[in-house]
């Protein structure tokens, strides 16, 4: 996976070398971070539509990988330092406070795992895991001018359980229009409900699947690194790339559902900004 990430970096870097970077007028995003999408130009409506292709782990803990095509983009409306958005299965609001605090709140839908997610039959007998709405609260704090370094904290809570993510990141060669490279590292923690949704095996599931009954404690889940890239090919077309590598803690990797002790994904896509 690390090799794949490096290959993607080389590919996207090659695009930059051929003069496709900054081929448009400078936009004014809420914050100049590639991972915080802003299709507006100051105030008013912003719309972006596109597609992304991801090569990723088939499900949490899987040793199978799949290629998936997903829609990308969203609809946004901005007034000053407030931005309201709809993207995929989430709607939300984010705001910039005192030039150093980025606060975001959103509501989305988290889909559960299905037995068919494993083509090798590794999930047979486990049934479908729960799905449901989840609320996300995220706070970022800039440690340097232009968000060169920042701290990041996120908490997602809902019907399926609670997940906390705490990390830090840096923006490399980032431009005022929100393009460039962003690299982050974070540790994640889950409650018992979410832990057992993803990695636990109850009595009924144990009987049906043949896997040993497993109860996963709340607490530390994983540590990971992520890379985001975003750039404009011209006034309207935008290219983006992302990669994630996450290593599970011992409680998670010891689960019979975990066939790997890591999760990984890599993706690239294009968005047309109206």
mmCIF file of C-alpha atoms in Angstrom:
data_model
loop_
_atom_site.group_PDB
_atom_site.id
_atom_site.type_symbol
_atom_site.label_atom_id
_atom_site.label_comp_id
_atom_site.label_asym_id
_atom_site.label_seq_id
_atom_site.Cartn_x
_atom_site.Cartn_y
_atom_site.Cartn_z
ATOM 1 C CA UNK A 1 0.000 0.000 0.000
ATOM 2 C CA UNK A 2 2.824 2.426 0.794
ATOM 3 C CA UNK A 3 4.245 1.730 -2.650
ATOM 4 C CA UNK A 4 0.857 2.503 -4.204
ATOM 5 C CA UNK A 5 0.676 5.810 -2.332
ATOM 6 C CA UNK A 6 4.096 6.795 -3.599
ATOM 7 C CA UNK A 7 3.101 5.867 -7.145
ATOM 8 C CA UNK A 8 0.046 8.096 -6.897
ATOM 9 C CA UNK A 9 2.173 10.956 -5.607
ATOM 10 C CA UNK A 10 4.499 10.528 -8.584
ATOM 11 C CA UNK A 11 1.555 10.491 -11.029
ATOM 12 C CA UNK A 12 -0.038 13.621 -9.591
ATOM 13 C CA UNK A 13 3.315 15.345 -9.338
ATOM 14 C CA UNK A 14 3.880 14.633 -13.025
ATOM 15 C CA UNK A 15 0.595 16.371 -13.824
ATOM 16 C CA UNK A 16 1.852 19.435 -11.959
ATOM 17 C CA UNK A 17 5.093 19.430 -13.902
ATOM 18 C CA UNK A 18 3.203 19.597 -17.205
ATOM 19 C CA UNK A 19 1.716 22.950 -16.250
ATOM 20 C CA UNK A 20 -1.782 21.909 -15.209
ATOM 21 C CA UNK A 21 -1.469 23.513 -11.806
ATOM 22 C CA UNK A 22 -2.958 26.946 -11.060
ATOM 23 C CA UNK A 23 -4.327 27.246 -14.579
ATOM 24 C CA UNK A 24 -7.257 29.290 -13.285
ATOM 25 C CA UNK A 25 -7.988 32.517 -11.509
ATOM 26 C CA UNK A 26 -7.492 32.393 -7.753
ATOM 27 C CA UNK A 27 -10.625 31.417 -5.843
ATOM 28 C CA UNK A 28 -11.330 32.362 -2.244
ATOM 29 C CA UNK A 29 -12.174 29.243 -0.190
ATOM 30 C CA UNK A 30 -13.141 29.297 3.468
ATOM 31 C CA UNK A 31 -9.731 27.816 4.373
ATOM 32 C CA UNK A 32 -6.833 26.930 2.025
ATOM 33 C CA UNK A 33 -6.880 23.174 2.720
ATOM 34 C CA UNK A 34 -7.295 20.537 -0.033
ATOM 35 C CA UNK A 35 -9.414 18.321 2.248
ATOM 36 C CA UNK A 36 -11.970 21.079 2.961
ATOM 37 C CA UNK A 37 -13.894 21.413 -0.279
ATOM 38 C CA UNK A 38 -15.257 24.847 -1.184
ATOM 39 C CA UNK A 39 -16.861 25.276 -4.607
ATOM 40 C CA UNK A 40 -17.983 28.832 -3.881
ATOM 41 C CA UNK A 41 -15.947 31.922 -4.670
ATOM 42 C CA UNK A 42 -16.490 34.036 -1.613
ATOM 43 C CA UNK A 43 -20.272 34.293 -1.265
ATOM 44 C CA UNK A 44 -23.216 32.637 -2.992
ATOM 45 C CA UNK A 45 -23.862 29.206 -4.468
ATOM 46 C CA UNK A 46 -21.238 26.666 -5.436
ATOM 47 C CA UNK A 47 -21.866 23.414 -7.291
ATOM 48 C CA UNK A 48 -19.400 20.695 -8.226
ATOM 49 C CA UNK A 49 -20.194 17.391 -9.963
ATOM 50 C CA UNK A 50 -17.814 14.572 -10.814
ATOM 51 C CA UNK A 51 -16.679 11.007 -10.281
ATOM 52 C CA UNK A 52 -14.021 9.333 -8.192
ATOM 53 C CA UNK A 53 -12.469 5.882 -8.503
ATOM 54 C CA UNK A 54 -11.266 4.139 -5.337
ATOM 55 C CA UNK A 55 -9.305 0.948 -4.777
ATOM 56 C CA UNK A 56 -10.035 0.035 -1.190
ATOM 57 C CA UNK A 57 -10.498 -2.620 1.473
ATOM 58 C CA UNK A 58 -13.822 -4.411 0.883
ATOM 59 C CA UNK A 59 -14.888 -3.956 4.525
ATOM 60 C CA UNK A 60 -13.346 -3.164 7.919
ATOM 61 C CA UNK A 61 -10.614 -5.747 8.580
ATOM 62 C CA UNK A 62 -10.839 -7.380 5.156
ATOM 63 C CA UNK A 63 -7.945 -8.825 3.171
ATOM 64 C CA UNK A 64 -9.989 -8.405 -0.015
ATOM 65 C CA UNK A 65 -9.824 -5.253 -2.118
ATOM 66 C CA UNK A 66 -12.300 -3.813 -4.598
ATOM 67 C CA UNK A 67 -12.519 -1.084 -7.215
ATOM 68 C CA UNK A 68 -15.422 1.282 -6.686
ATOM 69 C CA UNK A 69 -16.743 4.262 -8.653
ATOM 70 C CA UNK A 70 -18.562 6.919 -6.609
ATOM 71 C CA UNK A 71 -20.065 10.327 -7.365
ATOM 72 C CA UNK A 72 -18.051 13.316 -6.169
ATOM 73 C CA UNK A 73 -18.856 16.946 -5.518
ATOM 74 C CA UNK A 74 -21.823 18.607 -3.850
ATOM 75 C CA UNK A 75 -23.979 21.698 -3.524
ATOM 76 C CA UNK A 76 -22.939 24.577 -1.245
ATOM 77 C CA UNK A 77 -24.102 28.021 -0.217
ATOM 78 C CA UNK A 78 -21.785 30.460 1.498
ATOM 79 C CA UNK A 79 -22.275 33.746 3.250
ATOM 80 C CA UNK A 80 -19.164 35.318 4.744
ATOM 81 C CA UNK A 81 -17.456 32.815 7.032
ATOM 82 C CA UNK A 82 -20.408 30.398 7.036
ATOM 83 C CA UNK A 83 -20.849 27.598 4.506
ATOM 84 C CA UNK A 84 -23.804 25.197 4.232
ATOM 85 C CA UNK A 85 -23.361 22.043 2.168
ATOM 86 C CA UNK A 86 -24.946 18.884 0.838
ATOM 87 C CA UNK A 87 -22.542 16.164 -0.305
ATOM 88 C CA UNK A 88 -23.525 12.543 -0.874
ATOM 89 C CA UNK A 89 -25.466 11.318 2.155
ATOM 90 C CA UNK A 90 -24.518 14.229 4.418
ATOM 91 C CA UNK A 91 -25.758 17.760 4.994
ATOM 92 C CA UNK A 92 -23.981 20.227 7.219
ATOM 93 C CA UNK A 93 -22.532 23.589 8.120
ATOM 94 C CA UNK A 94 -19.005 24.813 8.669
ATOM 95 C CA UNK A 95 -17.679 28.145 9.814
ATOM 96 C CA UNK A 96 -14.387 29.948 10.342
ATOM 97 C CA UNK A 97 -13.935 31.634 13.727
ATOM 98 C CA UNK A 98 -11.170 34.114 14.593
ATOM 99 C CA UNK A 99 -9.248 33.036 11.450
ATOM 100 C CA UNK A 100 -7.794 30.031 13.294
ATOM 101 C CA UNK A 101 -10.767 27.827 14.213
ATOM 102 C CA UNK A 102 -12.666 25.778 11.644
ATOM 103 C CA UNK A 103 -15.847 24.266 13.094
ATOM 104 C CA UNK A 104 -18.061 21.818 11.237
ATOM 105 C CA UNK A 105 -21.283 20.013 12.139
ATOM 106 C CA UNK A 106 -23.098 17.587 9.847
ATOM 107 C CA UNK A 107 -25.628 14.770 9.749
ATOM 108 C CA UNK A 108 -25.074 11.771 7.489
ATOM 109 C CA UNK A 109 -26.056 8.167 6.932
ATOM 110 C CA UNK A 110 -23.638 5.335 7.685
ATOM 111 C CA UNK A 111 -24.248 2.134 5.757
ATOM 112 C CA UNK A 112 -23.673 -1.211 7.446
ATOM 113 C CA UNK A 113 -21.708 -4.239 6.304
ATOM 114 C CA UNK A 114 -23.390 -6.984 4.261
ATOM 115 C CA UNK A 115 -22.421 -10.634 3.938
ATOM 116 C CA UNK A 116 -21.974 -10.084 0.202
ATOM 117 C CA UNK A 117 -19.184 -7.580 0.839
ATOM 118 C CA UNK A 118 -16.836 -10.577 1.004
ATOM 119 C CA UNK A 119 -16.604 -12.412 -2.304
ATOM 120 C CA UNK A 120 -14.631 -15.153 -0.528
ATOM 121 C CA UNK A 121 -17.486 -15.870 1.878
ATOM 122 C CA UNK A 122 -15.607 -14.601 4.937
ATOM 123 C CA UNK A 123 -18.770 -12.926 6.265
ATOM 124 C CA UNK A 124 -21.201 -15.803 5.721
ATOM 125 C CA UNK A 125 -23.433 -16.288 8.730
ATOM 126 C CA UNK A 126 -22.748 -12.874 10.232
ATOM 127 C CA UNK A 127 -25.773 -11.176 8.689
ATOM 128 C CA UNK A 128 -25.944 -7.443 8.056
ATOM 129 C CA UNK A 129 -24.480 -4.975 10.531
ATOM 130 C CA UNK A 130 -26.593 -2.014 11.586
ATOM 131 C CA UNK A 131 -26.942 1.169 9.541
ATOM 132 C CA UNK A 132 -28.139 4.552 10.720
ATOM 133 C CA UNK A 133 -27.794 8.295 10.943
ATOM 134 C CA UNK A 134 -24.750 9.830 12.598
ATOM 135 C CA UNK A 135 -23.876 13.345 13.686
ATOM 136 C CA UNK A 136 -20.344 14.604 13.132
ATOM 137 C CA UNK A 137 -18.666 17.457 14.964
ATOM 138 C CA UNK A 138 -15.214 18.509 13.779
ATOM 139 C CA UNK A 139 -12.881 21.230 15.042
ATOM 140 C CA UNK A 140 -9.599 22.248 13.408
ATOM 141 C CA UNK A 141 -7.149 24.750 14.851
ATOM 142 C CA UNK A 142 -4.447 26.465 12.809
ATOM 143 C CA UNK A 143 -1.008 26.384 14.427
ATOM 144 C CA UNK A 144 0.601 28.556 11.745
ATOM 145 C CA UNK A 145 -0.294 31.153 9.156
ATOM 146 C CA UNK A 146 -2.249 29.941 6.095
ATOM 147 C CA UNK A 147 -3.021 26.661 7.907
ATOM 148 C CA UNK A 148 0.453 25.304 7.242
ATOM 149 C CA UNK A 149 0.145 23.202 10.428
ATOM 150 C CA UNK A 150 -3.064 22.341 12.254
ATOM 151 C CA UNK A 151 -4.683 20.145 14.913
ATOM 152 C CA UNK A 152 -7.831 18.175 14.133
ATOM 153 C CA UNK A 153 -10.495 16.595 16.341
ATOM 154 C CA UNK A 154 -13.674 14.788 15.224
ATOM 155 C CA UNK A 155 -16.449 12.949 17.032
ATOM 156 C CA UNK A 156 -19.124 10.954 15.200
ATOM 157 C CA UNK A 157 -22.076 9.672 17.213
ATOM 158 C CA UNK A 158 -25.301 7.940 16.239
ATOM 159 C CA UNK A 159 -27.326 4.750 16.190
ATOM 160 C CA UNK A 160 -24.310 2.624 15.299
ATOM 161 C CA UNK A 161 -22.044 3.950 18.050
ATOM 162 C CA UNK A 162 -19.414 6.616 18.651
ATOM 163 C CA UNK A 163 -16.055 7.215 16.971
ATOM 164 C CA UNK A 164 -13.438 9.782 17.980
ATOM 165 C CA UNK A 165 -10.532 10.905 15.798
ATOM 166 C CA UNK A 166 -7.684 13.105 17.051
ATOM 167 C CA UNK A 167 -4.732 14.136 14.925
ATOM 168 C CA UNK A 168 -2.568 16.767 13.268
ATOM 169 C CA UNK A 169 -1.646 17.712 9.738
ATOM 170 C CA UNK A 170 0.399 19.908 7.454
ATOM 171 C CA UNK A 171 -0.357 21.578 4.157
ATOM 172 C CA UNK A 172 2.466 21.342 1.595
ATOM 173 C CA UNK A 173 2.730 23.735 -1.337
ATOM 174 C CA UNK A 174 -0.841 24.817 -0.643
ATOM 175 C CA UNK A 175 -2.220 27.804 -2.520
ATOM 176 C CA UNK A 176 -4.799 30.427 -1.474
ATOM 177 C CA UNK A 177 -7.392 28.731 -3.726
ATOM 178 C CA UNK A 178 -7.377 25.567 -1.591
ATOM 179 C CA UNK A 179 -5.167 23.460 -3.854
ATOM 180 C CA UNK A 180 -1.992 21.535 -3.052
ATOM 181 C CA UNK A 181 -0.989 18.623 -0.817
ATOM 182 C CA UNK A 182 -2.186 17.855 2.690
ATOM 183 C CA UNK A 183 -0.738 15.149 4.941
ATOM 184 C CA UNK A 184 -2.221 14.130 8.276
ATOM 185 C CA UNK A 185 -1.873 11.532 11.010
ATOM 186 C CA UNK A 186 -4.516 10.555 13.553
ATOM 187 C CA UNK A 187 -5.483 8.079 16.263
ATOM 188 C CA UNK A 188 -9.049 6.747 16.433
ATOM 189 C CA UNK A 189 -11.117 5.480 19.373
ATOM 190 C CA UNK A 190 -14.500 3.743 19.458
ATOM 191 C CA UNK A 191 -17.127 2.811 22.019
ATOM 192 C CA UNK A 192 -18.191 -0.786 22.624
ATOM 193 C CA UNK A 193 -21.274 -0.504 20.402
ATOM 194 C CA UNK A 194 -19.301 0.514 17.317
ATOM 195 C CA UNK A 195 -16.428 -1.842 18.121
ATOM 196 C CA UNK A 196 -18.726 -4.872 18.205
ATOM 197 C CA UNK A 197 -20.725 -3.710 15.194
ATOM 198 C CA UNK A 198 -17.555 -3.873 13.091
ATOM 199 C CA UNK A 199 -15.468 -6.568 14.800
ATOM 200 C CA UNK A 200 -17.590 -8.424 17.369
ATOM 201 C CA UNK A 201 -19.242 -11.825 16.990
ATOM 202 C CA UNK A 202 -22.318 -12.486 19.136
ATOM 203 C CA UNK A 203 -23.719 -15.885 20.112
ATOM 204 C CA UNK A 204 -26.138 -16.137 17.170
ATOM 205 C CA UNK A 205 -23.463 -15.080 14.685
ATOM 206 C CA UNK A 206 -21.009 -17.556 16.173
ATOM 207 C CA UNK A 207 -23.446 -20.428 15.680
ATOM 208 C CA UNK A 208 -24.290 -19.405 12.105
ATOM 209 C CA UNK A 209 -20.752 -18.572 10.950
ATOM 210 C CA UNK A 210 -18.569 -20.957 12.946
ATOM 211 C CA UNK A 211 -16.429 -18.046 14.174
ATOM 212 C CA UNK A 212 -15.625 -17.857 17.891
ATOM 213 C CA UNK A 213 -17.825 -15.585 19.973
ATOM 214 C CA UNK A 214 -15.966 -12.283 20.395
ATOM 215 C CA UNK A 215 -16.616 -9.163 22.461
ATOM 216 C CA UNK A 216 -14.462 -6.143 21.636
ATOM 217 C CA UNK A 217 -13.838 -3.549 24.326
ATOM 218 C CA UNK A 218 -14.196 0.168 23.805
ATOM 219 C CA UNK A 219 -11.058 2.288 23.550
ATOM 220 C CA UNK A 220 -8.209 2.539 21.069
ATOM 221 C CA UNK A 221 -9.078 1.449 17.520
ATOM 222 C CA UNK A 222 -6.277 2.443 15.140
ATOM 223 C CA UNK A 223 -3.584 4.872 14.004
ATOM 224 C CA UNK A 224 -3.411 6.099 10.443
ATOM 225 C CA UNK A 225 -1.935 8.504 7.926
ATOM 226 C CA UNK A 226 -3.772 10.164 5.057
ATOM 227 C CA UNK A 227 -2.834 12.215 2.018
ATOM 228 C CA UNK A 228 -5.083 14.631 0.106
ATOM 229 C CA UNK A 229 -4.346 16.358 -3.186
ATOM 230 C CA UNK A 230 -6.425 18.908 -5.096
ATOM 231 C CA UNK A 231 -5.763 21.103 -8.108
ATOM 232 C CA UNK A 232 -7.450 22.922 -10.968
ATOM 233 C CA UNK A 233 -6.737 21.837 -14.533
ATOM 234 C CA UNK A 234 -8.463 24.988 -15.816
ATOM 235 C CA UNK A 235 -11.180 27.375 -14.679
ATOM 236 C CA UNK A 236 -13.769 24.643 -14.089
ATOM 237 C CA UNK A 237 -12.125 21.213 -14.011
ATOM 238 C CA UNK A 238 -10.621 20.043 -10.757
ATOM 239 C CA UNK A 239 -8.547 16.915 -10.082
ATOM 240 C CA UNK A 240 -8.271 15.330 -6.645
ATOM 241 C CA UNK A 241 -6.510 12.377 -5.088
ATOM 242 C CA UNK A 242 -6.565 10.744 -1.670
ATOM 243 C CA UNK A 243 -4.892 7.854 0.113
ATOM 244 C CA UNK A 244 -5.293 6.273 3.554
ATOM 245 C CA UNK A 245 -3.312 3.693 5.496
ATOM 246 C CA UNK A 246 -4.642 2.689 8.929
ATOM 247 C CA UNK A 247 -3.122 0.151 11.353
ATOM 248 C CA UNK A 248 -5.454 -1.510 13.862
ATOM 249 C CA UNK A 249 -4.796 -1.947 17.557
ATOM 250 C CA UNK A 250 -4.401 -5.438 19.001
ATOM 251 C CA UNK A 251 -8.026 -5.764 20.218
ATOM 252 C CA UNK A 252 -9.299 -5.112 16.694
ATOM 253 C CA UNK A 253 -6.682 -7.120 14.790
ATOM 254 C CA UNK A 254 -7.294 -10.140 17.092
ATOM 255 C CA UNK A 255 -10.954 -10.285 16.061
ATOM 256 C CA UNK A 256 -11.805 -13.281 13.798
ATOM 257 C CA UNK A 257 -13.430 -10.792 11.418
ATOM 258 C CA UNK A 258 -10.076 -9.044 10.885
ATOM 259 C CA UNK A 259 -8.156 -10.844 8.132
ATOM 260 C CA UNK A 260 -5.654 -7.996 8.028
ATOM 261 C CA UNK A 261 -4.297 -5.755 10.754
ATOM 262 C CA UNK A 262 -4.688 -2.687 8.525
ATOM 263 C CA UNK A 263 -7.109 -0.860 6.241
ATOM 264 C CA UNK A 264 -6.045 0.933 3.081
ATOM 265 C CA UNK A 265 -7.530 2.873 0.193
ATOM 266 C CA UNK A 266 -6.384 5.029 -2.676
ATOM 267 C CA UNK A 267 -8.456 7.122 -5.049
ATOM 268 C CA UNK A 268 -8.423 9.712 -7.797
ATOM 269 C CA UNK A 269 -11.175 11.686 -9.499
ATOM 270 C CA UNK A 270 -12.350 14.745 -11.381
ATOM 271 C CA UNK A 271 -14.958 17.385 -10.540
ATOM 272 C CA UNK A 272 -16.508 20.029 -12.769
ATOM 273 C CA UNK A 273 -17.058 23.236 -10.761
ATOM 274 C CA UNK A 274 -19.914 25.344 -12.143
#
